[in-house]
Amino acid sequence: MTTITGRLQEAGFDATQADALAQDIEQKKYGPLLRQLLLRGLWADVVDESLPRPQWLERWRALGESGFPFINAPALQRLLDAGVNVHDLTDVVRSAQVLTIYNIAQLIDEPCRDLGYDLEETPDLALAAIDAAGAVHRCGSLHEEIEERDPAGRHGQPRSLELRQFGGLPDAQQEALRDLLEKKAWSQAAMLWKRATGGELAHCLLTVQRLARQL
């Protein structure tokens, strides 16, 4: 029989988070659950950059062909036909989406922000949810926590070129490179990087050293 803890884990929360949220729910404290579901929902709309072949391209094309609004499939195709690198395009789209979800989170937290709080007439409002019993639950600050929920673990920051290249390597090469970087075997790591991506050995050496600081 499925429990709320199990369902939360299925939704992507780790065991510790799921257990804590389940305890809050048992005590009818729904604010933390509301906050975490909103944060998870916002990040769920950001493109997944972790795969060698960006899957969002196929999804956007399919949506465009189905007549779904908001997707400018012709403009997307023109960029690809012009030779735009799909990974660069993914990084740009992700940056725009991260900025958007941050702004949405801040708007939810401070709906009267644009009116300016220097005016006495500006109300101090906060959005909240009401449960079936009529109790009010505030979700707390979203925009202060949204960076921590970045699935990539970079707190919303764009990925570097070396991280993008590393993510495009086969799993076996990534594992071998991680092992060499942990051991600080710079020369061997540089050679492996050169075989995988090309370039001058001296440049590869600098690249793997930068990569080690980011992994």
PDB file of C-alpha atoms in Angstrom, residues 8-133:
ATOM      1  CA  LEU A   8       6.885  11.828  -2.232  1.00  0.00           C
ATOM      2  CA  GLN A   9       9.944   9.708  -3.022  1.00  0.00           C
ATOM      3  CA  GLU A  10       8.371   8.690  -6.328  1.00  0.00           C
ATOM      4  CA  ALA A  11       7.917  12.388  -7.026  1.00  0.00           C
ATOM      5  CA  GLY A  12      11.662  12.972  -6.649  1.00  0.00           C
ATOM      6  CA  PHE A  13      12.187  13.840  -2.987  1.00  0.00           C
ATOM      7  CA  ASP A  14      14.955  11.995  -1.188  1.00  0.00           C
ATOM      8  CA  ALA A  15      14.136   9.791   1.797  1.00  0.00           C
ATOM      9  CA  THR A  16      15.038  12.434   4.392  1.00  0.00           C
ATOM     10  CA  GLN A  17      12.951  15.136   2.726  1.00  0.00           C
ATOM     11  CA  ALA A  18      10.036  12.787   2.162  1.00  0.00           C
ATOM     12  CA  ASP A  19      10.037  11.653   5.783  1.00  0.00           C
ATOM     13  CA  ALA A  20      10.185  15.245   7.097  1.00  0.00           C
ATOM     14  CA  LEU A  21       7.350  16.356   4.822  1.00  0.00           C
ATOM     15  CA  ALA A  22       5.264  13.324   5.790  1.00  0.00           C
ATOM     16  CA  GLN A  23       5.665  14.203   9.465  1.00  0.00           C
ATOM     17  CA  ASP A  24       4.555  17.781   8.756  1.00  0.00           C
ATOM     18  CA  ILE A  25       1.538  16.482   6.839  1.00  0.00           C
ATOM     19  CA  GLU A  26       0.607  14.197   9.736  1.00  0.00           C
ATOM     20  CA  GLN A  27       0.565  17.275  11.979  1.00  0.00           C
ATOM     21  CA  LYS A  28      -1.464  19.178   9.353  1.00  0.00           C
ATOM     22  CA  LYS A  29       1.439  21.567   8.686  1.00  0.00           C
ATOM     23  CA  TYR A  30       1.171  21.946   4.936  1.00  0.00           C
ATOM     24  CA  GLY A  31       3.361  25.017   4.384  1.00  0.00           C
ATOM     25  CA  PRO A  32       6.618  23.070   3.825  1.00  0.00           C
ATOM     26  CA  LEU A  33       4.863  20.681   1.419  1.00  0.00           C
ATOM     27  CA  LEU A  34       3.402  23.600  -0.514  1.00  0.00           C
ATOM     28  CA  ARG A  35       6.807  25.271  -0.788  1.00  0.00           C
ATOM     29  CA  GLN A  36       8.609  22.121  -1.923  1.00  0.00           C
ATOM     30  CA  LEU A  37       5.941  21.209  -4.476  1.00  0.00           C
ATOM     31  CA  LEU A  38       6.051  24.711  -5.945  1.00  0.00           C
ATOM     32  CA  LEU A  39       9.855  24.680  -6.128  1.00  0.00           C
ATOM     33  CA  ARG A  40       9.868  21.239  -7.705  1.00  0.00           C
ATOM     34  CA  GLY A  41       7.175  22.272 -10.174  1.00  0.00           C
ATOM     35  CA  LEU A  42       9.088  25.376 -11.238  1.00  0.00           C
ATOM     36  CA  TRP A  43      12.321  23.452 -11.841  1.00  0.00           C
ATOM     37  CA  ALA A  44      10.429  20.711 -13.696  1.00  0.00           C
ATOM     38  CA  ASP A  45       9.771  23.193 -16.521  1.00  0.00           C
ATOM     39  CA  VAL A  46      13.491  23.897 -17.044  1.00  0.00           C
ATOM     40  CA  VAL A  47      15.160  21.942 -19.854  1.00  0.00           C
ATOM     41  CA  ASP A  48      17.258  18.932 -18.873  1.00  0.00           C
ATOM     42  CA  GLU A  49      20.828  19.603 -19.960  1.00  0.00           C
ATOM     43  CA  SER A  50      22.303  16.363 -18.626  1.00  0.00           C
ATOM     44  CA  LEU A  51      21.816  14.210 -21.733  1.00  0.00           C
ATOM     45  CA  PRO A  52      24.225  14.200 -24.709  1.00  0.00           C
ATOM     46  CA  ARG A  53      21.297  14.765 -27.088  1.00  0.00           C
ATOM     47  CA  PRO A  54      18.961  17.480 -25.769  1.00  0.00           C
ATOM     48  CA  GLN A  55      15.542  15.874 -25.581  1.00  0.00           C
ATOM     49  CA  TRP A  56      13.701  19.171 -25.261  1.00  0.00           C
ATOM     50  CA  LEU A  57      14.252  19.743 -29.001  1.00  0.00           C
ATOM     51  CA  GLU A  58      12.134  16.760 -29.942  1.00  0.00           C
ATOM     52  CA  ARG A  59       9.504  17.709 -27.386  1.00  0.00           C
ATOM     53  CA  TRP A  60       9.264  21.292 -28.653  1.00  0.00           C
ATOM     54  CA  ARG A  61       9.076  20.105 -32.256  1.00  0.00           C
ATOM     55  CA  ALA A  62       6.286  17.681 -31.412  1.00  0.00           C
ATOM     56  CA  LEU A  63       4.391  20.382 -29.527  1.00  0.00           C
ATOM     57  CA  GLY A  64       4.824  22.813 -32.417  1.00  0.00           C
ATOM     58  CA  GLU A  65       3.591  20.294 -34.956  1.00  0.00           C
ATOM     59  CA  SER A  66       0.542  19.553 -32.801  1.00  0.00           C
ATOM     60  CA  GLY A  67      -0.483  23.194 -32.832  1.00  0.00           C
ATOM     61  CA  PHE A  68       0.372  23.770 -29.177  1.00  0.00           C
ATOM     62  CA  PRO A  69       0.662  27.524 -28.488  1.00  0.00           C
ATOM     63  CA  PHE A  70       3.790  29.378 -27.314  1.00  0.00           C
ATOM     64  CA  ILE A  71       6.290  27.169 -29.209  1.00  0.00           C
ATOM     65  CA  ASN A  72       7.903  28.960 -32.159  1.00  0.00           C
ATOM     66  CA  ALA A  73       8.955  25.805 -33.997  1.00  0.00           C
ATOM     67  CA  PRO A  74       9.826  27.605 -37.281  1.00  0.00           C
ATOM     68  CA  ALA A  75      12.245  29.949 -35.491  1.00  0.00           C
ATOM     69  CA  LEU A  76      13.796  26.981 -33.697  1.00  0.00           C
ATOM     70  CA  GLN A  77      14.296  25.186 -36.996  1.00  0.00           C
ATOM     71  CA  ARG A  78      15.830  28.279 -38.625  1.00  0.00           C
ATOM     72  CA  LEU A  79      18.424  28.453 -35.848  1.00  0.00           C
ATOM     73  CA  LEU A  80      19.291  24.786 -36.267  1.00  0.00           C
ATOM     74  CA  ASP A  81      19.440  25.134 -40.062  1.00  0.00           C
ATOM     75  CA  ALA A  82      21.812  28.069 -39.605  1.00  0.00           C
ATOM     76  CA  GLY A  83      24.200  25.771 -37.774  1.00  0.00           C
ATOM     77  CA  VAL A  84      23.612  26.865 -34.188  1.00  0.00           C
ATOM     78  CA  ASN A  85      25.119  24.344 -31.803  1.00  0.00           C
ATOM     79  CA  VAL A  86      22.276  22.485 -30.073  1.00  0.00           C
ATOM     80  CA  HIS A  87      24.138  22.489 -26.765  1.00  0.00           C
ATOM     81  CA  ASP A  88      24.706  26.256 -26.915  1.00  0.00           C
ATOM     82  CA  LEU A  89      21.012  26.614 -27.684  1.00  0.00           C
ATOM     83  CA  THR A  90      20.172  24.422 -24.696  1.00  0.00           C
ATOM     84  CA  ASP A  91      22.326  26.585 -22.429  1.00  0.00           C
ATOM     85  CA  VAL A  92      20.648  29.794 -23.632  1.00  0.00           C
ATOM     86  CA  VAL A  93      17.148  28.333 -23.247  1.00  0.00           C
ATOM     87  CA  ARG A  94      17.986  27.038 -19.770  1.00  0.00           C
ATOM     88  CA  SER A  95      19.350  30.425 -18.674  1.00  0.00           C
ATOM     89  CA  ALA A  96      16.165  32.144 -19.833  1.00  0.00           C
ATOM     90  CA  GLN A  97      14.004  29.567 -18.065  1.00  0.00           C
ATOM     91  CA  VAL A  98      15.963  29.785 -14.799  1.00  0.00           C
ATOM     92  CA  LEU A  99      15.617  33.575 -14.834  1.00  0.00           C
ATOM     93  CA  THR A 100      11.888  33.196 -15.490  1.00  0.00           C
ATOM     94  CA  ILE A 101      11.214  30.738 -12.663  1.00  0.00           C
ATOM     95  CA  TYR A 102      13.248  32.895 -10.268  1.00  0.00           C
ATOM     96  CA  ASN A 103      11.146  35.924 -11.194  1.00  0.00           C
ATOM     97  CA  ILE A 104       7.951  33.888 -10.791  1.00  0.00           C
ATOM     98  CA  ALA A 105       9.085  32.726  -7.347  1.00  0.00           C
ATOM     99  CA  GLN A 106       9.864  36.301  -6.320  1.00  0.00           C
ATOM    100  CA  LEU A 107       6.488  37.487  -7.587  1.00  0.00           C
ATOM    101  CA  ILE A 108       4.726  34.792  -5.554  1.00  0.00           C
ATOM    102  CA  ASP A 109       6.732  35.829  -2.488  1.00  0.00           C
ATOM    103  CA  GLU A 110       6.166  39.576  -2.979  1.00  0.00           C
ATOM    104  CA  PRO A 111       3.108  40.215  -5.168  1.00  0.00           C
ATOM    105  CA  CYS A 112       3.125  43.943  -4.320  1.00  0.00           C
ATOM    106  CA  ARG A 113       6.826  44.431  -4.981  1.00  0.00           C
ATOM    107  CA  ASP A 114       6.385  46.499  -8.149  1.00  0.00           C
ATOM    108  CA  LEU A 115       4.094  48.968  -6.369  1.00  0.00           C
ATOM    109  CA  GLY A 116       6.920  49.883  -4.035  1.00  0.00           C
ATOM    110  CA  TYR A 117       6.850  49.479  -0.285  1.00  0.00           C
ATOM    111  CA  ASP A 118       7.763  53.126   0.292  1.00  0.00           C
ATOM    112  CA  LEU A 119       4.071  54.036   0.023  1.00  0.00           C
ATOM    113  CA  GLU A 120       1.917  53.786   3.132  1.00  0.00           C
ATOM    114  CA  GLU A 121      -1.022  52.604   1.015  1.00  0.00           C
ATOM    115  CA  THR A 122       0.870  49.571  -0.338  1.00  0.00           C
ATOM    116  CA  PRO A 123      -0.487  46.477   1.435  1.00  0.00           C
ATOM    117  CA  ASP A 124       1.885  43.848   2.777  1.00  0.00           C
ATOM    118  CA  LEU A 125       0.441  40.747   1.088  1.00  0.00           C
ATOM    119  CA  ALA A 126       1.580  37.133   0.889  1.00  0.00           C
ATOM    120  CA  LEU A 127       0.015  34.339  -1.120  1.00  0.00           C
ATOM    121  CA  ALA A 128      -1.139  31.320   0.861  1.00  0.00           C
ATOM    122  CA  ALA A 129      -3.154  28.126   0.463  1.00  0.00           C
ATOM    123  CA  ILE A 130      -6.299  27.114   2.295  1.00  0.00           C
ATOM    124  CA  ASP A 131      -6.939  23.451   3.095  1.00  0.00           C
ATOM    125  CA  ALA A 132     -10.323  21.714   3.085  1.00  0.00           C
ATOM    126  CA  ALA A 133     -10.871  22.625   6.722  1.00  0.00           C
TER     127      ALA A 133
END
